[in-house]
């Protein structure tokens, strides 16, 4: 009986030892500035820490003025910034390693960036629609039917963009440098003023009815398509994650454009401004559409390359933004 008791106790001790939680190892990392490799200090983190954890440690212990979104962490002086979700183990960062810290400058959230970019053109255009004396001098006439339709289309587009920013978009990047906000806003706001000035001018000549009808129908279809794609992309990514999946069409007919291009939201966006140009027969609107197509093509080609690189089974027949072309 005593032998059985001893064996039982020994067995339990072995089980306890096997289930003993693994010990976390503490890393000491040296943080240096990218400016001249000047030492900033040292931090202690465990071996399962992520780059985000390193940023938090730096913010709490070394640099109170550098909140995590303002930091860029690199393993080499001129290397690439490390992703927040990457772990030290996956990056082969060991005890005593040196990491380089770059100050990205004051940051602003992407949600606020989008709100500023889209709210501005809405107010600027509607201000010009009232034919203020500052733009046209003293006026007694009011904009015609086509100019009023154009104002409604413009307002619908940018009101949609504001609402999408608030309730639809999920941002994979939290912030961008504050200095870029002025560049981005200048692009949208000044183009809004440029286009609105011509369409709402007392000497503006409206196009034929067929142009108005074709432009209005095409603009409406593209706006619905753009919204549909944004909602599909939102549902593709679970809340609070950076999960990436291959976007595919769903039951919404507007999503069928995914069979031909990687970024149909950009395709529909260009379509909206192309049809707006037909609706108004306004050269500045056409310039805005072409410039927008160029910039969106750059973005779309980058995303298209990333999709093909990340997913080995990515559909081979897709183009980036223009079906069968680009």
Coordinates of N, CA, C and O in Angstrom, one line a residue, residues 6-176:
X6 N 3.5 6.0 -2.7 CA 4.7 6.7 -3.2 C 4.7 6.8 -4.7 O 5.0 7.9 -5.2
X7 N 4.3 5.8 -5.4 CA 4.3 5.8 -6.9 C 3.3 6.9 -7.3 O 3.5 7.6 -8.3
X8 N 2.1 6.9 -6.7 CA 1.1 7.9 -7.0 C 1.6 9.3 -6.9 O 1.4 10.2 -7.7
X9 N 2.3 9.6 -5.7 CA 2.9 10.9 -5.5 C 3.9 11.3 -6.5 O 3.9 12.4 -7.0
X10 N 4.8 10.3 -6.9 CA 5.8 10.6 -7.9 C 5.2 10.9 -9.2 O 5.6 11.8 -10.0
X11 N 4.1 10.2 -9.6 CA 3.4 10.4 -10.8 C 2.8 11.8 -10.9 O 2.9 12.5 -11.9
X12 N 2.2 12.3 -9.8 CA 1.6 13.6 -9.8 C 2.7 14.7 -9.9 O 2.5 15.7 -10.5
X13 N 3.9 14.4 -9.3 CA 5.0 15.4 -9.4 C 5.4 15.5 -10.8 O 5.7 16.6 -11.3
X14 N 5.5 14.4 -11.5 CA 5.9 14.4 -12.9 C 4.9 15.1 -13.8 O 5.3 15.9 -14.7
X15 N 3.6 14.9 -13.5 CA 2.6 15.6 -14.2 C 2.7 17.1 -14.0 O 2.6 17.9 -14.9
X16 N 2.9 17.6 -12.7 CA 3.1 19.0 -12.4 C 4.3 19.6 -13.1 O 4.2 20.7 -13.6
X17 N 5.4 18.8 -13.2 CA 6.6 19.4 -13.9 C 6.3 19.5 -15.4 O 6.8 20.5 -16.0
X18 N 5.6 18.6 -15.9 CA 5.3 18.6 -17.4 C 4.4 19.8 -17.8 O 4.4 20.3 -18.9
X19 N 3.5 20.2 -16.8 CA 2.6 21.2 -17.1 C 3.0 22.6 -16.5 O 2.3 23.5 -16.5
X20 N 4.2 22.6 -16.1 CA 4.8 23.9 -15.6 C 4.9 24.9 -16.7 O 5.4 24.6 -17.8
X21 N 4.3 26.1 -16.6 CA 4.3 27.1 -17.7 C 5.7 27.5 -18.0 O 6.6 27.5 -17.2
X22 N 5.9 27.6 -19.4 CA 7.3 28.0 -19.9 C 7.6 29.4 -19.4 O 6.8 30.3 -19.3
X23 N 8.9 29.5 -19.1 CA 9.4 30.8 -18.5 C 9.6 31.8 -19.6 O 10.1 31.5 -20.7
X24 N 9.2 33.0 -19.4 CA 9.4 34.1 -20.3 C 10.8 34.7 -20.1 O 11.1 35.0 -19.0
X25 N 11.5 34.8 -21.2 CA 12.8 35.4 -21.1 C 12.8 36.9 -21.4 O 12.0 37.4 -22.2
X26 N 13.5 37.6 -20.6 CA 13.6 39.1 -20.7 C 14.7 39.5 -21.6 O 15.8 39.1 -21.5
X27 N 14.3 40.3 -22.5 CA 15.3 40.9 -23.5 C 15.7 42.3 -23.0 O 14.8 43.1 -22.6
X28 N 16.9 42.7 -23.2 CA 17.3 44.0 -23.0 C 17.7 44.6 -24.4 O 18.6 44.0 -25.0
X29 N 17.0 45.6 -24.8 CA 17.3 46.2 -26.1 C 17.8 47.6 -26.0 O 17.4 48.4 -25.2
X30 N 18.8 47.9 -26.9 CA 19.3 49.2 -26.9 C 18.6 50.0 -28.0 O 18.6 49.6 -29.2
X31 N 18.2 51.2 -27.7 CA 17.5 52.0 -28.6 C 18.4 53.2 -29.1 O 18.8 53.9 -28.2
X32 N 18.5 53.3 -30.4 CA 19.4 54.4 -30.9 C 18.6 55.3 -31.9 O 17.6 54.8 -32.5
X33 N 18.9 56.5 -32.0 CA 18.3 57.4 -32.9 C 18.8 57.2 -34.3 O 20.0 56.9 -34.5
X34 N 18.0 57.4 -35.3 CA 18.4 57.3 -36.7 C 19.3 58.5 -37.1 O 20.0 58.5 -38.1
X35 N 19.2 59.5 -36.2 CA 20.0 60.7 -36.5 C 21.4 60.5 -35.8 O 21.5 60.7 -34.6
X36 N 22.3 60.1 -36.6 CA 23.7 59.9 -36.0 C 23.9 58.7 -35.1 O 24.9 58.6 -34.4
X37 N 22.9 57.8 -35.1 CA 23.0 56.6 -34.2 C 23.3 57.0 -32.7 O 24.0 56.3 -32.0
X38 N 22.7 58.1 -32.3 CA 22.9 58.5 -30.9 C 22.1 57.6 -30.0 O 20.9 57.3 -30.2
X39 N 22.7 57.1 -28.9 CA 22.0 56.3 -27.9 C 20.8 57.0 -27.2 O 21.0 58.2 -26.8
X40 N 19.7 56.4 -27.2 CA 18.5 57.0 -26.5 C 18.3 56.4 -25.1 O 18.0 57.0 -24.1
X41 N 18.6 55.0 -25.0 CA 18.4 54.3 -23.8 C 18.2 52.9 -24.0 O 18.3 52.4 -25.1
X42 N 17.9 52.2 -22.9 CA 17.7 50.7 -23.0 C 16.3 50.4 -22.4 O 15.9 51.0 -21.4
X43 N 15.7 49.4 -22.9 CA 14.4 48.9 -22.4 C 14.4 47.4 -22.2 O 15.2 46.7 -22.8
X44 N 13.6 46.9 -21.4 CA 13.4 45.5 -21.1 C 12.1 45.0 -21.6 O 11.0 45.6 -21.2
X45 N 12.0 44.0 -22.4 CA 10.8 43.4 -22.9 C 10.9 41.9 -22.9 O 12.1 41.4 -22.9
X46 N 9.8 41.1 -22.9 CA 9.9 39.7 -22.9 C 10.1 39.2 -24.4 O 9.8 40.0 -25.3
X47 N 10.5 38.0 -24.5 CA 10.8 37.5 -25.9 C 9.6 37.3 -26.8 O 9.7 37.1 -28.0
X48 N 8.4 37.4 -26.2 CA 7.2 37.2 -27.0 C 6.6 38.6 -27.4 O 5.5 38.7 -28.0
X49 N 7.3 39.7 -27.1 CA 6.8 41.0 -27.3 C 6.8 41.3 -28.8 O 7.5 40.7 -29.6
X50 N 5.9 42.2 -29.2 CA 5.8 42.7 -30.6 C 6.4 44.1 -30.7 O 6.8 44.7 -29.7
X51 N 6.5 44.5 -31.9 CA 7.1 45.8 -32.2 C 6.2 46.9 -31.5 O 6.7 47.9 -31.0
X52 N 4.9 46.7 -31.5 CA 4.0 47.6 -30.8 C 4.4 47.7 -29.3 O 4.3 48.8 -28.7
X53 N 4.7 46.6 -28.7 CA 5.1 46.6 -27.3 C 6.4 47.4 -27.1 O 6.5 48.1 -26.1
X54 N 7.3 47.2 -28.0 CA 8.5 48.0 -28.0 C 8.3 49.5 -28.0 O 8.8 50.3 -27.2
X55 N 7.4 49.9 -28.9 CA 7.0 51.3 -29.0 C 6.4 51.8 -27.7 O 6.7 53.0 -27.3
X56 N 5.5 51.0 -27.1 CA 4.9 51.4 -25.8 C 6.0 51.6 -24.7 O 5.9 52.5 -23.9
X57 N 6.9 50.7 -24.7 CA 8.0 50.8 -23.7 C 8.8 52.0 -23.9 O 9.2 52.7 -23.0
X58 N 9.1 52.4 -25.2 CA 9.9 53.6 -25.5 C 9.1 54.8 -25.0 O 9.7 55.7 -24.4
X59 N 7.8 54.8 -25.3 CA 7.0 55.9 -24.9 C 6.9 56.1 -23.4 O 7.0 57.2 -22.9
X60 N 6.8 55.0 -22.7 CA 6.6 55.1 -21.3 C 7.9 55.3 -20.5 O 8.0 56.1 -19.5
X61 N 9.0 54.8 -21.0 CA 10.3 54.8 -20.3 C 11.3 55.8 -20.8 O 12.2 56.2 -20.1
X62 N 11.3 56.1 -22.1 CA 12.4 56.8 -22.7 C 12.0 58.2 -23.4 O 12.6 59.2 -23.2
X63 N 10.9 58.1 -24.1 CA 10.5 59.3 -24.9 C 9.0 59.6 -24.7 O 8.1 59.1 -25.4
X64 N 8.7 60.4 -23.7 CA 7.3 60.7 -23.4 C 6.6 61.5 -24.5 O 5.4 61.5 -24.6
X65 N 7.4 62.2 -25.4 CA 6.8 63.0 -26.4 C 6.5 62.2 -27.7 O 5.9 62.7 -28.6
X66 N 7.1 61.0 -27.7 CA 6.9 60.1 -28.9 C 5.8 59.0 -28.6 O 6.2 57.9 -28.2
X67 N 4.6 59.3 -28.9 CA 3.6 58.3 -28.7 C 3.8 57.3 -29.8 O 4.4 57.5 -30.9
X68 N 3.2 56.0 -29.6 CA 3.6 54.9 -30.6 C 3.3 55.2 -32.0 O 4.1 54.8 -32.9
X69 N 2.3 55.9 -32.4 CA 2.0 56.2 -33.8 C 3.0 57.1 -34.4 O 3.1 57.3 -35.6
X70 N 3.8 57.8 -33.6 CA 4.8 58.8 -34.1 C 6.1 58.1 -34.3 O 7.1 58.7 -34.8
X71 N 6.2 56.8 -33.9 CA 7.5 56.1 -33.9 C 7.6 55.2 -35.2 O 6.6 54.6 -35.6
X72 N 8.8 55.1 -35.7 CA 9.2 54.1 -36.7 C 10.4 53.3 -36.1 O 11.4 53.9 -35.8
X73 N 10.3 52.0 -36.0 CA 11.3 51.1 -35.5 C 12.0 50.4 -36.6 O 11.3 49.8 -37.5
X74 N 13.3 50.4 -36.6 CA 14.0 49.7 -37.7 C 15.1 48.8 -37.0 O 15.6 49.1 -36.0
X75 N 15.5 47.8 -37.7 CA 16.6 46.9 -37.2 C 18.0 47.4 -37.8 O 19.0 47.1 -37.3
X76 N 17.9 48.2 -38.9 CA 19.1 48.8 -39.5 C 18.9 50.3 -39.7 O 17.7 50.8 -39.8
X77 N 20.0 51.0 -39.7 CA 19.9 52.5 -39.7 C 19.1 53.0 -40.9 O 18.2 53.9 -40.8
X78 N 19.3 52.3 -42.1 CA 18.5 52.7 -43.3 C 17.6 51.6 -43.8 O 17.3 51.6 -45.0
X79 N 17.2 50.8 -42.8 CA 16.3 49.7 -43.2 C 14.8 50.2 -43.2 O 14.5 51.3 -43.0
X80 N 13.9 49.2 -43.5 CA 12.5 49.4 -43.5 C 11.9 49.5 -42.1 O 12.4 48.8 -41.2
X81 N 10.8 50.2 -42.0 CA 10.1 50.2 -40.7 C 9.5 48.8 -40.4 O 9.0 48.2 -41.4
X82 N 9.5 48.4 -39.2 CA 8.9 47.1 -38.8 C 7.5 47.3 -38.5 O 7.0 48.3 -38.0
X83 N 6.7 46.3 -38.9 CA 5.3 46.3 -38.7 C 4.9 46.1 -37.2 O 5.6 45.3 -36.5
X84 N 3.9 46.8 -36.7 CA 3.6 46.7 -35.3 C 3.3 45.3 -34.8 O 3.6 45.0 -33.7
X85 N 2.6 44.5 -35.7 CA 2.2 43.2 -35.2 C 3.3 42.1 -35.2 O 3.1 41.0 -34.7
X86 N 4.5 42.5 -35.8 CA 5.6 41.5 -35.9 C 6.2 41.3 -34.5 O 6.3 42.2 -33.7
X87 N 6.5 40.0 -34.2 CA 7.1 39.7 -32.9 C 8.6 39.8 -33.0 O 9.2 39.6 -34.1
X88 N 9.3 40.0 -31.9 CA 10.7 40.0 -31.9 C 11.3 38.7 -32.3 O 12.3 38.6 -33.0
X89 N 10.7 37.6 -31.9 CA 11.1 36.2 -32.3 C 11.1 36.1 -33.9 O 12.0 35.5 -34.5
X90 N 10.0 36.5 -34.5 CA 9.9 36.4 -35.9 C 10.9 37.2 -36.7 O 11.2 36.9 -37.8
X91 N 11.4 38.3 -36.0 CA 12.3 39.2 -36.7 C 13.8 38.8 -36.3 O 14.7 39.5 -36.7
X92 N 13.9 37.7 -35.5 CA 15.2 37.2 -35.1 C 16.0 38.3 -34.3 O 17.2 38.4 -34.4
X93 N 15.2 39.0 -33.5 CA 15.8 40.0 -32.6 C 16.2 39.3 -31.3 O 15.3 38.8 -30.6
X94 N 17.4 39.4 -30.9 CA 17.8 38.7 -29.7 C 18.2 39.7 -28.6 O 18.2 40.9 -28.8
X95 N 18.5 39.1 -27.4 CA 18.9 39.9 -26.2 C 20.1 40.7 -26.6 O 21.1 40.2 -27.1
X96 N 20.1 42.0 -26.2 CA 21.2 42.9 -26.5 C 21.2 43.5 -27.8 O 22.1 44.3 -28.2
X97 N 20.2 43.3 -28.6 CA 20.1 43.8 -30.0 C 19.9 45.3 -30.0 O 19.4 45.9 -29.0
X98 N 20.3 46.0 -31.1 CA 20.1 47.4 -31.2 C 18.9 47.7 -32.2 O 18.9 47.0 -33.2
X99 N 18.1 48.6 -31.8 CA 17.0 49.0 -32.7 C 17.1 50.5 -32.9 O 17.5 51.3 -32.0
X100 N 16.7 50.9 -34.1 CA 16.8 52.3 -34.4 C 15.4 53.0 -34.4 O 14.4 52.4 -35.0
X101 N 15.3 54.2 -33.8 CA 14.1 54.9 -33.6 C 14.1 56.1 -34.5 O 15.0 56.9 -34.4
X102 N 13.0 56.3 -35.3 CA 12.8 57.5 -36.1 C 11.5 58.2 -35.6 O 10.5 57.6 -35.5
X103 N 11.6 59.5 -35.5 CA 10.5 60.3 -35.1 C 9.8 60.7 -36.4 O 10.3 61.4 -37.3
X104 N 8.5 60.3 -36.6 CA 7.8 60.5 -37.8 C 7.1 61.9 -37.8 O 6.5 62.3 -38.8
X105 N 7.2 62.6 -36.7 CA 6.6 63.9 -36.6 C 5.2 63.8 -36.1 O 4.6 62.7 -36.0
X106 N 4.5 65.0 -35.9 CA 3.1 64.9 -35.5 C 2.2 64.2 -36.4 O 2.4 64.3 -37.6
X107 N 1.3 63.4 -35.9 CA 0.5 62.5 -36.7 C -1.0 62.9 -36.6 O -1.4 63.6 -35.6
X108 N -1.8 62.6 -37.6 CA -3.2 62.8 -37.5 C -3.9 61.5 -38.0 O -3.4 60.8 -38.9
X109 N -5.0 61.2 -37.4 CA -5.7 59.9 -37.8 C -6.2 60.0 -39.2 O -6.6 61.0 -39.7
X110 N -6.2 58.8 -39.8 CA -6.7 58.8 -41.2 C -8.2 59.1 -41.3 O -8.7 59.7 -42.3
X111 N -9.0 58.8 -40.2 CA -10.4 59.2 -40.2 C -10.5 60.7 -40.3 O -11.3 61.3 -41.1
X112 N -9.7 61.5 -39.5 CA -9.8 62.9 -39.6 C -9.2 63.5 -40.9 O -9.7 64.5 -41.4
X113 N -8.3 62.8 -41.4 CA -7.7 63.2 -42.8 C -8.9 63.1 -43.8 O -9.1 64.1 -44.5
X114 N -9.6 62.0 -43.8 CA -10.6 61.8 -44.8 C -11.8 62.8 -44.6 O -12.3 63.4 -45.6
X115 N -12.1 63.1 -43.3 CA -13.2 64.0 -43.1 C -12.8 65.4 -43.5 O -13.6 66.1 -44.1
X116 N -11.5 65.8 -43.3 CA -11.1 67.1 -43.8 C -11.1 67.2 -45.3 O -11.4 68.2 -45.9
X117 N -10.6 66.1 -45.9 CA -10.5 66.1 -47.4 C -11.8 66.2 -48.1 O -12.0 66.9 -49.1
X118 N -12.9 65.5 -47.5 CA -14.2 65.4 -48.1 C -15.2 66.5 -47.7 O -16.0 66.9 -48.5
X119 N -15.1 67.0 -46.5 CA -16.0 68.0 -46.0 C -15.7 69.3 -46.7 O -16.6 70.1 -47.1
X120 N -14.4 69.6 -46.9 CA -14.0 70.9 -47.5 C -14.6 71.1 -48.9 O -15.2 72.1 -49.2
X121 N -14.4 70.1 -49.9 CA -15.0 70.3 -51.2 C -16.5 70.5 -51.2 O -17.1 71.2 -52.0
X122 N -17.2 69.9 -50.2 CA -18.6 70.0 -50.1 C -19.0 71.4 -49.8 O -19.9 72.0 -50.5
X123 N -18.3 72.0 -48.8 CA -18.7 73.4 -48.4 C -18.2 74.4 -49.5 O -18.9 75.4 -49.8
X124 N -17.0 74.2 -50.1 CA -16.5 75.1 -51.1 C -17.4 75.2 -52.3 O -17.7 76.2 -52.8
X125 N -17.8 74.0 -52.8 CA -18.7 74.0 -54.0 C -20.0 74.7 -53.7 O -20.5 75.4 -54.5
X126 N -20.6 74.3 -52.6 CA -21.9 75.0 -52.3 C -21.8 76.5 -52.0 O -22.7 77.2 -52.3
X127 N -20.7 76.9 -51.5 CA -20.4 78.3 -51.4 C -20.3 79.0 -52.8 O -21.0 80.0 -53.0
X128 N -19.6 78.4 -53.7 CA -19.5 78.9 -55.1 C -20.9 78.8 -55.8 O -21.2 79.7 -56.6
X129 N -21.7 77.8 -55.5 CA -23.0 77.7 -56.1 C -23.9 78.9 -55.8 O -24.8 79.2 -56.6
X130 N -23.7 79.6 -54.7 CA -24.5 80.7 -54.4 C -24.0 82.0 -55.1 O -24.6 83.1 -54.9
X131 N -23.0 81.9 -56.0 CA -22.4 83.0 -56.7 C -22.1 84.2 -55.8 O -22.6 85.3 -56.0
X132 N -21.1 84.0 -54.9 CA -20.7 85.1 -54.0 C -20.1 86.2 -54.8 O -19.4 85.9 -55.8
X133 N -20.2 87.4 -54.3 CA -19.6 88.6 -55.0 C -18.1 88.5 -55.0 O -17.5 89.0 -55.9
X134 N -17.5 87.7 -54.1 CA -16.1 87.6 -54.0 C -15.6 86.9 -55.3 O -14.4 87.1 -55.7
X135 N -16.4 86.0 -55.9 CA -16.0 85.3 -57.1 C -16.5 85.9 -58.4 O -15.8 86.0 -59.4
X136 N -17.7 86.4 -58.3 CA -18.3 86.9 -59.6 C -18.8 88.3 -59.6 O -19.3 88.8 -60.6
X137 N -18.5 89.0 -58.5 CA -19.0 90.4 -58.4 C -20.5 90.4 -58.0 O -21.1 89.3 -57.7
X138 N -21.2 91.5 -58.1 CA -22.6 91.6 -57.8 C -23.4 90.9 -58.9 O -23.3 91.2 -60.1
X139 N -24.2 89.9 -58.5 CA -25.0 89.1 -59.4 C -26.5 89.1 -58.9 O -26.8 89.0 -57.7
X140 N -27.4 89.1 -59.9 CA -28.8 89.0 -59.6 C -29.4 87.7 -60.1 O -30.4 87.2 -59.7
X141 N -28.6 87.0 -61.0 CA -29.1 85.7 -61.6 C -28.7 84.6 -60.7 O -27.9 84.7 -59.8
X142 N -29.4 83.4 -60.9 CA -29.1 82.2 -60.1 C -28.6 81.1 -61.1 O -28.9 81.2 -62.3
X143 N -27.9 80.1 -60.6 CA -27.4 79.0 -61.5 C -28.6 78.3 -62.2 O -29.7 78.2 -61.6
X144 N -28.4 77.9 -63.4 CA -29.4 77.2 -64.2 C -29.7 75.8 -63.7 O -29.1 75.3 -62.7
X145 N -30.5 75.0 -64.5 CA -30.9 73.7 -64.1 C -29.7 72.7 -64.1 O -29.6 72.0 -63.1
X146 N -28.9 72.8 -65.1 CA -27.8 71.8 -65.1 C -26.8 72.1 -64.0 O -26.3 71.2 -63.4
X147 N -26.5 73.4 -63.7 CA -25.6 73.8 -62.6 C -26.2 73.3 -61.3 O -25.5 72.8 -60.4
X148 N -27.5 73.3 -61.2 CA -28.2 72.8 -59.9 C -28.1 71.3 -59.8 O -27.8 70.8 -58.7
X149 N -28.3 70.6 -60.9 CA -28.1 69.2 -60.9 C -26.7 68.8 -60.6 O -26.4 67.9 -59.8
X150 N -25.7 69.5 -61.1 CA -24.3 69.3 -60.8 C -24.0 69.5 -59.4 O -23.3 68.7 -58.8
X151 N -24.6 70.5 -58.8 CA -24.4 70.8 -57.3 C -25.0 69.6 -56.5 O -24.3 69.2 -55.5
X152 N -26.1 69.1 -56.9 CA -26.7 68.0 -56.2 C -25.8 66.7 -56.3 O -25.5 66.1 -55.3
X153 N -25.3 66.4 -57.5 CA -24.4 65.3 -57.7 C -23.1 65.5 -56.9 O -22.7 64.5 -56.2
X154 N -22.5 66.6 -56.9 CA -21.3 66.9 -56.2 C -21.6 66.7 -54.7 O -20.8 66.1 -54.0
X155 N -22.7 67.2 -54.2 CA -23.0 67.1 -52.8 C -23.2 65.7 -52.3 O -22.8 65.2 -51.3
X156 N -23.9 64.9 -53.2 CA -24.2 63.5 -52.9 C -22.9 62.7 -52.8 O -22.7 61.9 -51.9
X157 N -22.0 63.0 -53.7 CA -20.7 62.3 -53.7 C -19.9 62.5 -52.5 O -19.5 61.6 -51.8
X158 N -19.7 63.8 -52.1 CA -18.9 64.1 -50.9 C -19.6 63.8 -49.6 O -19.0 63.5 -48.6
X159 N -20.9 64.0 -49.6 CA -21.7 63.6 -48.4 C -21.5 62.1 -48.2 O -21.4 61.6 -47.0
X160 N -21.6 61.3 -49.3 CA -21.4 59.9 -49.2 C -20.0 59.5 -48.7 O -19.8 58.6 -47.8
X161 N -19.0 60.3 -49.1 CA -17.6 60.0 -48.7 C -17.5 60.3 -47.2 O -16.8 59.6 -46.5
X162 N -18.1 61.3 -46.7 CA -18.0 61.7 -45.3 C -18.7 60.6 -44.5 O -18.2 60.1 -43.5
X163 N -19.9 60.1 -44.9 CA -20.6 59.1 -44.2 C -19.9 57.7 -44.2 O -19.8 57.0 -43.2
X164 N -19.2 57.4 -45.4 CA -18.4 56.2 -45.4 C -17.2 56.3 -44.5 O -16.9 55.3 -43.8
X165 N -16.6 57.4 -44.4 CA -15.5 57.6 -43.4 C -16.0 57.3 -42.0 O -15.2 56.7 -41.2
X166 N -17.2 57.8 -41.7 CA -17.7 57.6 -40.3 C -18.2 56.2 -40.0 O -18.0 55.7 -38.9
X167 N -18.8 55.6 -41.0 CA -19.5 54.3 -40.7 C -19.1 53.1 -41.5 O -19.5 52.0 -41.1
X168 N -18.3 53.3 -42.5 CA -17.9 52.1 -43.4 C -16.5 51.8 -43.3 O -16.1 50.6 -43.1
X169 N -15.6 52.7 -43.6 CA -14.2 52.4 -43.8 C -13.5 51.9 -42.5 O -13.8 52.4 -41.4
X170 N -12.6 50.9 -42.7 CA -11.8 50.4 -41.6 C -10.4 50.6 -42.1 O -10.0 50.1 -43.1
X171 N -9.6 51.3 -41.3 CA -8.3 51.8 -41.7 C -7.2 50.8 -41.3 O -7.1 50.5 -40.1
X172 N -6.4 50.3 -42.2 CA -5.3 49.4 -41.9 C -4.1 50.2 -41.2 O -3.3 49.7 -40.5
X173 N -4.0 51.5 -41.6 CA -3.0 52.4 -41.0 C -3.7 53.4 -40.1 O -4.7 54.1 -40.6
X174 N -3.2 53.6 -38.9 CA -3.9 54.5 -38.0 C -3.7 56.0 -38.3 O -4.7 56.7 -38.1
X175 N -2.5 56.4 -38.6 CA -2.2 57.8 -38.8 C -1.4 58.1 -40.0 O -0.8 57.2 -40.6
X176 N -1.3 59.4 -40.3 CA -0.3 59.8 -41.3 C 0.3 61.1 -40.8 O -0.3 61.8 -39.9

